[in-house]
Short mmCIF file of C-alpha atoms in Angstrom, two decimals:
data_model
loop_
_atom_site.label_atom_id
_atom_site.label_comp_id
_atom_site.label_asym_id
_atom_site.label_seq_id
_atom_site.Cartn_x
_atom_site.Cartn_y
_atom_site.Cartn_z
CA MET A 1 -0.05 -0.01 0.03
CA THR A 2 1.41 3.67 -1.09
CA SER A 3 1.59 6.15 1.43
CA SER A 4 -0.42 9.04 1.30
CA PRO A 5 0.94 12.15 -0.57
CA SER A 6 1.71 15.43 0.89
CA PRO A 7 -0.41 18.45 0.08
CA LEU A 8 2.28 19.83 -1.77
CA SER A 9 2.78 16.93 -3.77
CA ARG A 10 -0.88 16.56 -4.84
CA ILE A 11 -0.98 20.00 -5.99
CA HIS A 12 2.46 19.61 -8.02
CA GLY A 13 1.10 16.26 -9.22
CA CYS A 14 -2.07 17.90 -10.35
CA LEU A 15 -0.44 20.88 -12.39
CA ALA A 16 2.48 18.71 -13.65
CA GLY A 17 0.28 15.39 -14.44
CA GLY A 18 -2.29 17.46 -16.36
CA ALA A 19 0.13 19.43 -18.56
CA ALA A 20 2.66 16.50 -19.03
CA ALA A 21 -0.32 14.02 -20.06
CA GLU A 22 -1.72 16.90 -22.38
CA GLY A 23 1.39 17.40 -23.88
CA VAL A 24 2.33 13.87 -24.73
CA VAL A 25 -0.61 13.32 -26.39
CA LEU A 26 -0.68 16.52 -28.60
CA ALA A 27 2.67 15.62 -29.62
CA ARG A 28 1.29 12.24 -31.21
CA THR A 29 -1.93 13.65 -32.81
CA PRO A 30 -3.58 13.75 -35.13
CA ASP A 31 -2.72 9.64 -35.30
CA ALA A 32 -3.00 8.52 -31.63
CA ARG A 33 -2.22 5.16 -32.83
CA GLU A 34 1.11 5.24 -33.58
CA PHE A 35 2.46 5.33 -29.72
CA MET A 36 0.01 2.85 -28.56
CA VAL A 37 2.93 0.22 -27.67
CA PRO A 38 3.36 -0.39 -23.98
CA GLY A 39 6.71 1.03 -23.16
CA GLU A 40 6.91 3.61 -26.13
CA PHE A 41 4.60 6.17 -25.05
CA GLY A 42 6.21 9.43 -24.37
CA PRO A 43 8.52 11.70 -26.42
CA ARG A 44 9.64 10.38 -29.47
CA GLU A 45 13.43 10.03 -30.08
CA GLU A 46 12.90 12.30 -33.45
CA ASP A 47 11.65 15.13 -31.26
CA ASP A 48 14.01 17.63 -29.22
CA GLY A 49 12.65 15.88 -26.18
CA ALA A 50 10.46 18.79 -24.83
CA ILE A 51 6.78 18.07 -23.64
CA ARG A 52 5.09 21.39 -24.74
CA LEU A 53 2.09 22.67 -23.04
CA GLY A 54 -0.84 23.13 -24.42
CA ALA A 55 -3.90 25.55 -23.97
CA ALA A 56 -5.16 23.32 -20.93
CA GLY A 57 -1.75 22.73 -19.40
CA GLN A 58 -1.05 26.56 -20.00
CA LEU A 59 -4.57 27.90 -18.71
CA SER A 60 -4.45 25.20 -15.68
CA LEU A 61 -1.42 27.16 -14.53
CA TYR A 62 -2.53 30.32 -15.36
CA THR A 63 -6.05 29.13 -13.01
CA ALA A 64 -3.43 28.17 -10.06
CA ASP A 65 -1.71 31.51 -10.48
CA ALA A 66 -5.47 33.33 -10.16
CA LEU A 67 -5.81 31.45 -6.95
CA LEU A 68 -2.92 31.94 -5.58
CA GLU A 69 -3.26 35.71 -6.07
CA VAL A 70 -6.80 35.23 -4.24
CA LEU A 71 -4.98 33.84 -1.48
CA GLU A 72 -2.32 36.55 -1.42
CA TRP A 73 -4.65 39.41 -1.21
CA ALA A 74 -6.86 37.32 1.74
CA ASN A 75 -3.42 36.55 3.47
CA ALA A 76 -3.00 40.33 3.43
CA GLY A 77 -6.50 40.89 5.01
CA VAL A 78 -7.77 42.22 1.39
CA TYR A 79 -10.93 40.74 -0.55
CA ALA A 80 -10.57 39.67 -4.16
CA ASP A 81 -13.06 38.69 -6.54
CA GLN A 82 -11.97 35.18 -7.68
CA SER A 83 -13.71 35.36 -10.88
CA ALA A 84 -12.04 38.38 -11.53
CA CYS A 85 -9.08 37.27 -10.68
CA VAL A 86 -9.35 34.08 -13.11
CA TRP A 87 -10.69 36.65 -15.85
CA LEU A 88 -8.04 38.83 -15.68
CA ALA A 89 -5.29 35.77 -15.47
CA PHE A 90 -6.68 34.67 -18.72
CA LEU A 91 -6.69 38.13 -20.18
CA ARG A 92 -2.85 37.67 -19.43
CA TRP A 93 -2.86 34.40 -21.43
CA ALA A 94 -4.54 35.80 -24.34
CA ARG A 95 -2.16 38.45 -24.60
CA GLY A 96 0.74 36.37 -24.34
CA GLN A 97 -0.80 34.33 -27.33
CA GLY A 98 -0.81 37.65 -29.24
CA ILE A 99 -4.51 37.79 -29.07
CA PRO A 100 -5.45 41.49 -29.72
CA LEU A 101 -7.56 42.91 -26.83
CA PRO A 102 -10.17 45.66 -27.29
CA SER A 103 -9.56 49.04 -25.40
CA SER A 104 -12.76 48.21 -23.09
CA ALA A 105 -10.62 45.39 -21.70
CA PRO A 106 -9.25 46.21 -18.17
CA PRO A 107 -5.73 46.64 -17.58
CA VAL A 108 -4.21 43.29 -16.56
CA PRO A 109 -0.68 43.92 -15.00
CA GLU A 110 1.81 41.34 -15.08
CA ARG A 111 2.76 38.46 -12.37
CA TRP A 112 5.41 36.08 -12.22
CA ILE A 113 4.01 33.58 -14.50
CA ASP A 114 3.78 36.10 -17.23
CA GLY A 115 7.62 36.11 -17.40
CA GLN A 116 8.00 32.22 -17.85
CA PRO A 117 8.41 31.46 -21.62
CA ALA A 118 6.42 28.42 -21.49
CA ALA A 119 3.30 29.99 -20.10
CA ARG A 120 3.33 32.26 -22.76
CA ARG A 121 4.65 29.95 -25.59
CA ALA A 122 2.16 30.45 -28.83
CA LEU A 123 0.14 27.24 -29.54
CA PRO A 124 0.68 25.93 -32.81
CA ALA A 125 -3.06 26.95 -33.48
CA ARG A 126 -5.48 29.06 -31.39
CA PRO A 127 -8.41 27.43 -30.37
CA ASP A 128 -11.90 28.65 -31.43
CA TRP A 129 -13.00 29.63 -28.00
CA ALA A 130 -10.31 32.04 -27.42
CA SER A 131 -12.80 34.41 -29.48
CA SER A 132 -14.75 34.32 -25.99
CA LEU A 133 -11.62 36.26 -24.60
CA ALA A 134 -11.06 38.68 -27.61
CA GLY A 135 -14.10 40.56 -27.01
CA GLY A 136 -12.69 41.88 -23.89
CA GLU A 137 -15.77 41.18 -21.81
CA MET A 138 -16.29 38.82 -18.73
CA GLY A 139 -18.70 36.09 -19.11
CA THR A 140 -20.79 34.80 -16.33
CA PRO A 141 -22.94 31.82 -15.64
CA ALA A 142 -25.76 34.50 -15.91
CA ARG A 143 -24.47 35.77 -19.00
CA PRO A 144 -21.79 33.27 -20.37
CA LEU A 145 -19.46 33.82 -23.34
CA GLY A 146 -19.02 30.66 -26.15
CA THR A 147 -22.43 28.98 -25.61
CA ALA A 148 -21.49 27.61 -29.05
CA PHE A 149 -18.58 25.64 -27.47
CA ASP A 150 -19.40 22.19 -26.01
CA ASP A 151 -15.93 20.76 -25.86
CA GLY A 152 -13.97 19.64 -22.69
CA ALA A 153 -11.41 22.31 -22.91
CA ALA A 154 -13.09 24.11 -19.95
CA ALA A 155 -13.09 20.85 -17.99
CA ALA A 156 -9.34 20.30 -18.86
CA ARG A 157 -8.18 23.18 -17.20
CA SER A 158 -10.54 23.48 -14.05
CA ALA A 159 -8.81 20.90 -11.70
CA PRO A 160 -6.94 23.61 -9.82
CA PHE A 161 -10.34 24.88 -8.55
CA GLY A 162 -10.12 21.70 -6.19
CA LEU A 163 -6.94 21.87 -4.95
CA VAL A 164 -7.30 24.47 -1.90
CA VAL A 165 -8.09 21.95 0.94
CA GLY A 166 -11.18 22.96 3.01
CA THR A 167 -13.04 24.91 0.37
CA PRO A 168 -16.81 24.05 0.80
CA ALA A 169 -17.96 21.85 -2.49
CA GLU A 170 -20.52 24.86 -3.26
CA ALA A 171 -17.42 27.18 -3.59
CA VAL A 172 -15.72 24.81 -6.01
CA ALA A 173 -18.51 24.37 -8.27
CA ALA A 174 -19.33 28.03 -8.28
CA MET A 175 -15.46 28.77 -9.25
CA ALA A 176 -15.67 25.90 -11.78
CA ALA A 177 -18.81 27.24 -13.30
CA ASP A 178 -17.70 30.75 -13.32
CA GLY A 179 -14.25 30.08 -15.16
CA ALA A 180 -15.95 27.88 -17.58
CA SER A 181 -18.09 30.68 -18.61
CA LEU A 182 -15.51 32.88 -19.35
CA THR A 183 -14.96 30.87 -22.81
CA HIS A 184 -17.51 27.82 -22.87
CA GLY A 185 -21.34 28.69 -22.06
CA HIS A 186 -22.64 25.75 -23.52
CA ALA A 187 -24.08 23.93 -20.24
CA SER A 188 -22.35 20.67 -21.03
CA ALA A 189 -19.11 22.15 -21.07
CA VAL A 190 -19.71 24.46 -17.74
CA HIS A 191 -20.90 21.43 -15.68
CA ALA A 192 -18.03 19.16 -16.84
CA ALA A 193 -15.84 21.58 -15.47
CA VAL A 194 -17.76 21.57 -12.04
CA ALA A 195 -17.70 17.73 -12.08
CA VAL A 196 -13.72 17.73 -12.81
CA ALA A 197 -12.97 20.18 -9.91
CA LEU A 198 -15.47 18.65 -7.59
CA ALA A 199 -13.62 15.32 -8.09
CA VAL A 200 -10.40 17.16 -7.55
CA ARG A 201 -11.75 18.33 -4.22
CA GLU A 202 -12.67 15.32 -2.86
CA ILE A 203 -9.35 13.46 -4.04
CA ALA A 204 -6.98 16.11 -2.74
CA GLU A 205 -9.15 15.75 0.55
CA GLY A 206 -8.19 12.23 0.55
CA SER A 207 -10.54 10.14 -1.17
CA GLY A 208 -9.93 7.21 -3.77
CA VAL A 209 -10.77 8.18 -7.37
CA ARG A 210 -14.02 6.22 -7.43
CA GLU A 211 -15.04 7.43 -4.16
CA ALA A 212 -14.53 10.98 -5.47
CA THR A 213 -16.56 10.20 -8.67
CA ALA A 214 -19.30 8.90 -6.95
CA THR A 215 -19.21 11.78 -4.53
CA THR A 216 -19.14 14.47 -7.45
CA ARG A 217 -22.31 12.33 -9.20
CA GLU A 218 -24.20 13.01 -5.94
CA GLY A 219 -23.62 16.43 -6.13
CA LEU A 220 -24.01 17.16 -9.65
CA PRO A 221 -27.97 17.39 -9.78
CA GLY A 222 -27.47 20.24 -7.23
CA ALA A 223 -24.77 22.03 -9.08
CA ARG A 224 -26.88 24.67 -11.06
CA GLY A 225 -28.93 22.15 -12.76
CA ALA A 226 -26.10 19.70 -14.40
CA ALA A 227 -26.58 18.75 -17.75
CA PRO A 228 -28.11 15.55 -18.32
CA ASP A 229 -25.22 14.17 -20.59
CA VAL A 230 -22.69 14.86 -17.85
CA ILE A 231 -24.44 13.32 -15.24
CA ALA A 232 -24.79 10.22 -17.85
CA ALA A 233 -20.93 10.53 -18.29
CA VAL A 234 -20.19 10.21 -14.73
CA ASP A 235 -22.67 7.07 -14.44
CA ALA A 236 -21.01 5.41 -17.24
CA ALA A 237 -17.69 5.66 -16.32
CA LEU A 238 -18.55 4.50 -12.85
CA ASP A 239 -20.53 1.18 -14.32
CA GLY A 240 -17.68 0.57 -16.64
CA VAL A 241 -19.68 0.92 -19.56
CA PRO A 242 -19.43 3.01 -23.00
CA LEU A 243 -21.27 6.37 -23.19
CA SER A 244 -23.87 6.11 -25.69
CA GLU A 245 -24.17 9.63 -26.63
CA GLY A 246 -23.59 12.99 -25.46
CA SER A 247 -21.81 16.49 -26.25
CA ALA A 248 -17.98 16.70 -26.67
CA ALA A 249 -17.52 17.75 -22.84
CA ALA A 250 -19.49 14.99 -21.65
CA ARG A 251 -17.68 12.41 -23.80
CA THR A 252 -14.32 13.95 -22.83
CA LEU A 253 -14.87 13.72 -19.20
CA HIS A 254 -16.46 9.64 -19.53
CA GLU A 255 -12.96 8.77 -21.07
CA ALA A 256 -11.04 10.70 -18.39
CA LEU A 257 -12.82 9.12 -15.59
CA ALA A 258 -13.12 5.65 -17.02
CA ALA A 259 -9.21 6.03 -17.68
CA SER A 260 -8.54 6.82 -14.20
CA LEU A 261 -10.74 4.70 -12.46
CA ALA A 262 -8.84 1.71 -14.27
CA ALA A 263 -5.57 3.08 -13.28
CA GLU A 264 -6.71 3.08 -9.80
CA ALA A 265 -7.87 -0.55 -9.92
CA ALA A 266 -4.48 -1.47 -11.71
CA ALA A 267 -2.62 0.25 -8.98
CA ALA A 268 -4.60 -1.62 -6.45
CA SER A 269 -3.55 -4.80 -7.95
CA GLY A 270 -0.19 -4.12 -7.78
CA ALA A 271 0.99 -2.08 -10.78
CA VAL A 272 3.63 0.47 -10.40
CA LEU A 273 2.04 4.04 -10.31
CA PRO A 274 4.02 5.54 -12.91
CA GLU A 275 3.19 2.47 -15.39
CA ALA A 276 -0.56 2.61 -14.51
CA PHE A 277 -0.27 6.63 -14.73
CA SER A 278 1.13 6.31 -18.52
CA ALA A 279 -1.26 3.41 -19.11
CA ALA A 280 -4.43 5.51 -18.31
CA ILE A 281 -3.13 8.52 -20.61
CA ARG A 282 -2.40 5.75 -23.62
CA ARG A 283 -6.12 4.83 -22.99
CA THR A 284 -7.37 8.52 -23.05
CA ALA A 285 -5.01 9.27 -26.31
CA GLU A 286 -7.65 8.58 -28.96
CA ALA A 287 -10.17 10.70 -27.12
CA GLY A 288 -7.90 13.79 -27.54
CA PRO A 289 -5.52 15.77 -25.17
CA ASP A 290 -8.47 17.23 -23.09
CA ALA A 291 -9.33 13.67 -21.76
CA ALA A 292 -5.58 13.12 -21.13
CA ALA A 293 -5.56 16.52 -19.45
CA ILE A 294 -8.15 15.67 -17.18
CA ALA A 295 -7.20 11.97 -16.56
CA GLY A 296 -3.45 13.20 -15.77
CA ALA A 297 -4.78 15.91 -13.21
CA LEU A 298 -6.82 13.48 -11.52
CA LEU A 299 -4.41 10.85 -10.96
CA GLY A 300 -1.75 13.58 -10.35
CA VAL A 301 -3.66 14.92 -7.19
CA HIS A 302 -4.43 11.33 -6.20
CA TRP A 303 -0.82 9.60 -6.19
CA GLY A 304 1.11 12.67 -5.98
CA ILE A 305 4.05 14.13 -8.03
CA ASP A 306 5.93 10.65 -8.04
CA ALA A 307 3.34 8.83 -10.19
CA VAL A 308 4.17 10.98 -13.17
CA PRO A 309 6.28 9.19 -15.16
CA ALA A 310 10.06 10.65 -14.40
CA LEU A 311 10.87 11.08 -18.39
CA TRP A 312 7.86 13.06 -18.57
CA ARG A 313 8.30 15.53 -15.63
CA VAL A 314 12.06 16.15 -17.04
CA ARG A 315 11.11 16.64 -20.43
CA LEU A 316 7.95 19.14 -19.43
CA ASP A 317 8.43 22.43 -20.88
CA GLY A 318 7.04 24.40 -17.89
CA GLU A 319 7.78 22.08 -14.83
CA ASP A 320 9.44 24.84 -13.52
CA ILE A 321 6.34 27.12 -13.49
CA ALA A 322 4.31 23.88 -11.90
CA VAL A 323 7.16 23.83 -9.21
CA GLY A 324 7.00 27.28 -8.39
CA LEU A 325 3.09 27.51 -8.45
CA SER A 326 2.60 24.45 -5.93
CA THR A 327 5.05 25.61 -3.61
CA ALA A 328 3.60 29.19 -3.33
CA LEU A 329 -0.13 27.86 -3.60
CA ALA A 330 0.59 25.43 -0.67
CA ALA A 331 2.21 27.97 1.51
CA ALA A 332 -0.29 30.28 0.63
CA SER A 333 -3.43 28.05 1.52
CA GLY A 334 -1.39 26.79 4.65
CA ALA A 335 -0.80 23.15 2.74
CA ASP A 336 2.98 23.20 3.01
#
């Protein structure tokens, strides 16, 4: 039986695990089958060796930085609006991606993360949903932006919302819904993000993946009227059956949960944690990098940073950012 990871290890595992998982799958698309041979999953020799951050990896780090900013203000005795801090963090990300922001957008003073090359490195292709940020207006659950976007990108960046131990489930759900509504206003995308954040919260508090998933399922109907296909996705993952239909966000969530649950079962049967971790990401590969990012974050917070394959961590372009943010977030939240 493995020992319980420290809070710092869980935070680091979540951030680095999600980013690395997304990165290794992004490096292999569009044909994920070419790297499905066990033992050969990871950076290819013909690559430069680096695992690049994708949109989910970058924005997960920016989400963590926004939460860090809120905690820093709170520790100084000053209230800071969490939703606004996340929005401003996303605008800083957008600016780093070269996305023009209108004059109506608020000023976005730089923070430490903005000076880190990996966090600002331009993506190969700008996601369609980046248009939600380009307008310079803040989306909210009451007036969400990007209502046509039903993919899993918002869920793939939402894990950090559940990392601050002691935060009530209702607050975690609200933060995830607020964060998703900045770019993905489709109900399924919002509630998939809520599901990920709630699962991370439960795992960070000490639950296993299955227990956390079941608890998340119980809380979803009260999470602002959860979309039926998201509830069906969680049910199907718990039951070990395919998801017959649903939005892209629901399918992404289902694949990520199914892979994470299978990895937990494999570890319980004696599998070495980094091997179980990489097998889970291999399983999500054909579902896409968003599913991989979610599974990597869930297993990273469950098992801690040591479960993320060492080669992936060494080659992760942005591991230094994950280390810095994890250390600061653990200290600011009193979890170090």
